[in-house]
């Protein structure tokens, strides 16, 4: 790290540079260029037009002034005064829809900080909250939040080092929203865009209205990309009822073979105003290439008759096929660079709706089972069987069966026990050497939001994989499936005595790329002792706990800004299971024989008996 001047030696400079703590709005500054390209760094443009547009609470010295973070030079830096509440802000010169902000940190990064936007430099709205920063380069996408303003600020909360905050770059991207027009114009430019499931934060619907597409219609930039499903759509809010005469679609190589252009007055009820002819569809279907050879296309769609509506969307019907390799083919999602809507009308008042908030109120119990009955209460629990309710998953070695050998109540607890008998368990999915238990509340108790907890004692040994989790109730809908359904892993253990993990899975953050944390039991605690595992699930995020100790906090705002779509706004159901081997254990223990993730020593222990997960109780509390 470069040497730093002490704070005492630069007191005079800090006083001169510091802005009032009330954050009063500065005098108006010259506006930056209005017709900026989609990839223009608006902070750098503002600084180039007026170096005084970038201000801060203070700087370490004259060589680390705030303008260095917006000068377009990645080798210069702003370094703040040594205070947790230090800040830097930029006056963009005009109100824009901010699409994303990138912070390139030097070694003195922010552990906790917020990004905020303001129209007047006085009243600020937070659009990104970092509660566990690790430095490096951070890009915070704003979709699906309404983030419009003239001023953007990074406000520190907690430094990661004894120094101040140090940024090589503070980049702001976005553009002016198209206003009402009495003459023909692209009414969609920088307007709110919507869609269903998309791949990750860098391919959200917001990119289809930012004005950008590569000339070769091939580069990976500024594009919406759906998940791998034919029934996907993307659309735009024009802000007011408009008269639309044509649409331009700038596709990446993964274009729609067949699609519909539809309009709506309320973003719910849709009217089809265009679809390709059968000949057009056949020609597009015949254009099959290897992914590396394929390019996109530009569709100019002139409507047979001008249409009226506030919302316009492209509804996919059939995806393009690619050689994978030839003669085999595969299909991916839809990928669209830009969606232009031409006509008259519109309004610059179009805005994303506010994200839902925690409604407050007191919790009360809506589901509880302490397993004190003579057997499993099947009015509360469904027994899951391999080959009937589910197929094999994750490379696991067990078949789930409905047997008291594997699922029973005993001494006031639910017991899920694994058994071994080589070649003894035929199922529609093959013959298995192991059996085990899995129960869930699907169709018995599906719910949205609440506190979910269970007191459990787990088996310890390589490849033993007990889990307590939630799964989206729409997982079996072919238009959703996993990970679009969402998955909330409250507790997973893969046989290690000193730790467990928690995780969220969804589009852009699933499997090994999940958003998760490991926790180690304090004071020498172990997984084969009784512990309470829980999650508080609200519209704003998830907080995971072990014995009431917070082990993971994930906000919706941060998840959608950096990873992908929040898919936890609908029903989930509770699952308890004991798996053997599979992808997660194998990733840690590297065992491949005799079973993937399950060594012979663990097979022997299952054969001897007694490998079981015990559950004392399960509780769900919700706010009324």
Short mmCIF file of C-alpha atoms in Angstrom, two decimals, residues 183-188 213 238 242-250 298-301 303 306-307 312 338-345:
data_model
loop_
_atom_site.label_atom_id
_atom_site.label_comp_id
_atom_site.label_asym_id
_atom_site.label_seq_id
_atom_site.Cartn_x
_atom_site.Cartn_y
_atom_site.Cartn_z
CA UNK A 183 -43.69 13.63 -32.71
CA UNK A 184 -42.50 10.14 -33.50
CA UNK A 185 -39.73 9.06 -31.09
CA UNK A 186 -38.30 6.06 -29.25
CA UNK A 187 -40.55 6.27 -26.20
CA UNK A 188 -38.77 3.41 -24.39
CA UNK A 213 -26.09 -2.55 -28.60
CA UNK A 238 -43.82 4.03 -21.53
CA UNK A 242 -49.12 5.97 -26.27
CA UNK A 243 -49.74 5.38 -29.94
CA UNK A 244 -47.20 2.86 -31.22
CA UNK A 245 -46.44 2.29 -34.89
CA UNK A 246 -43.27 0.18 -34.84
CA UNK A 247 -40.80 -1.69 -32.68
CA UNK A 248 -37.09 -2.37 -33.18
CA UNK A 249 -35.56 -5.46 -31.60
CA UNK A 250 -31.76 -5.75 -31.56
CA UNK A 298 -32.19 -6.64 -36.08
CA UNK A 299 -35.97 -6.92 -36.43
CA UNK A 300 -37.82 -3.79 -37.48
CA UNK A 301 -41.46 -4.54 -36.81
CA UNK A 303 -47.38 -2.82 -36.88
CA UNK A 306 -50.96 1.55 -34.89
CA UNK A 307 -51.65 0.27 -31.38
CA UNK A 312 -45.26 -3.04 -24.60
CA UNK A 338 -32.30 -3.27 -27.19
CA UNK A 339 -36.08 -2.87 -27.35
CA UNK A 340 -37.12 0.36 -29.05
CA UNK A 341 -40.76 1.42 -29.15
CA UNK A 342 -41.58 4.09 -31.73
CA UNK A 343 -44.61 6.34 -31.66
CA UNK A 344 -46.12 9.33 -29.89
CA UNK A 345 -47.18 9.87 -26.29
#
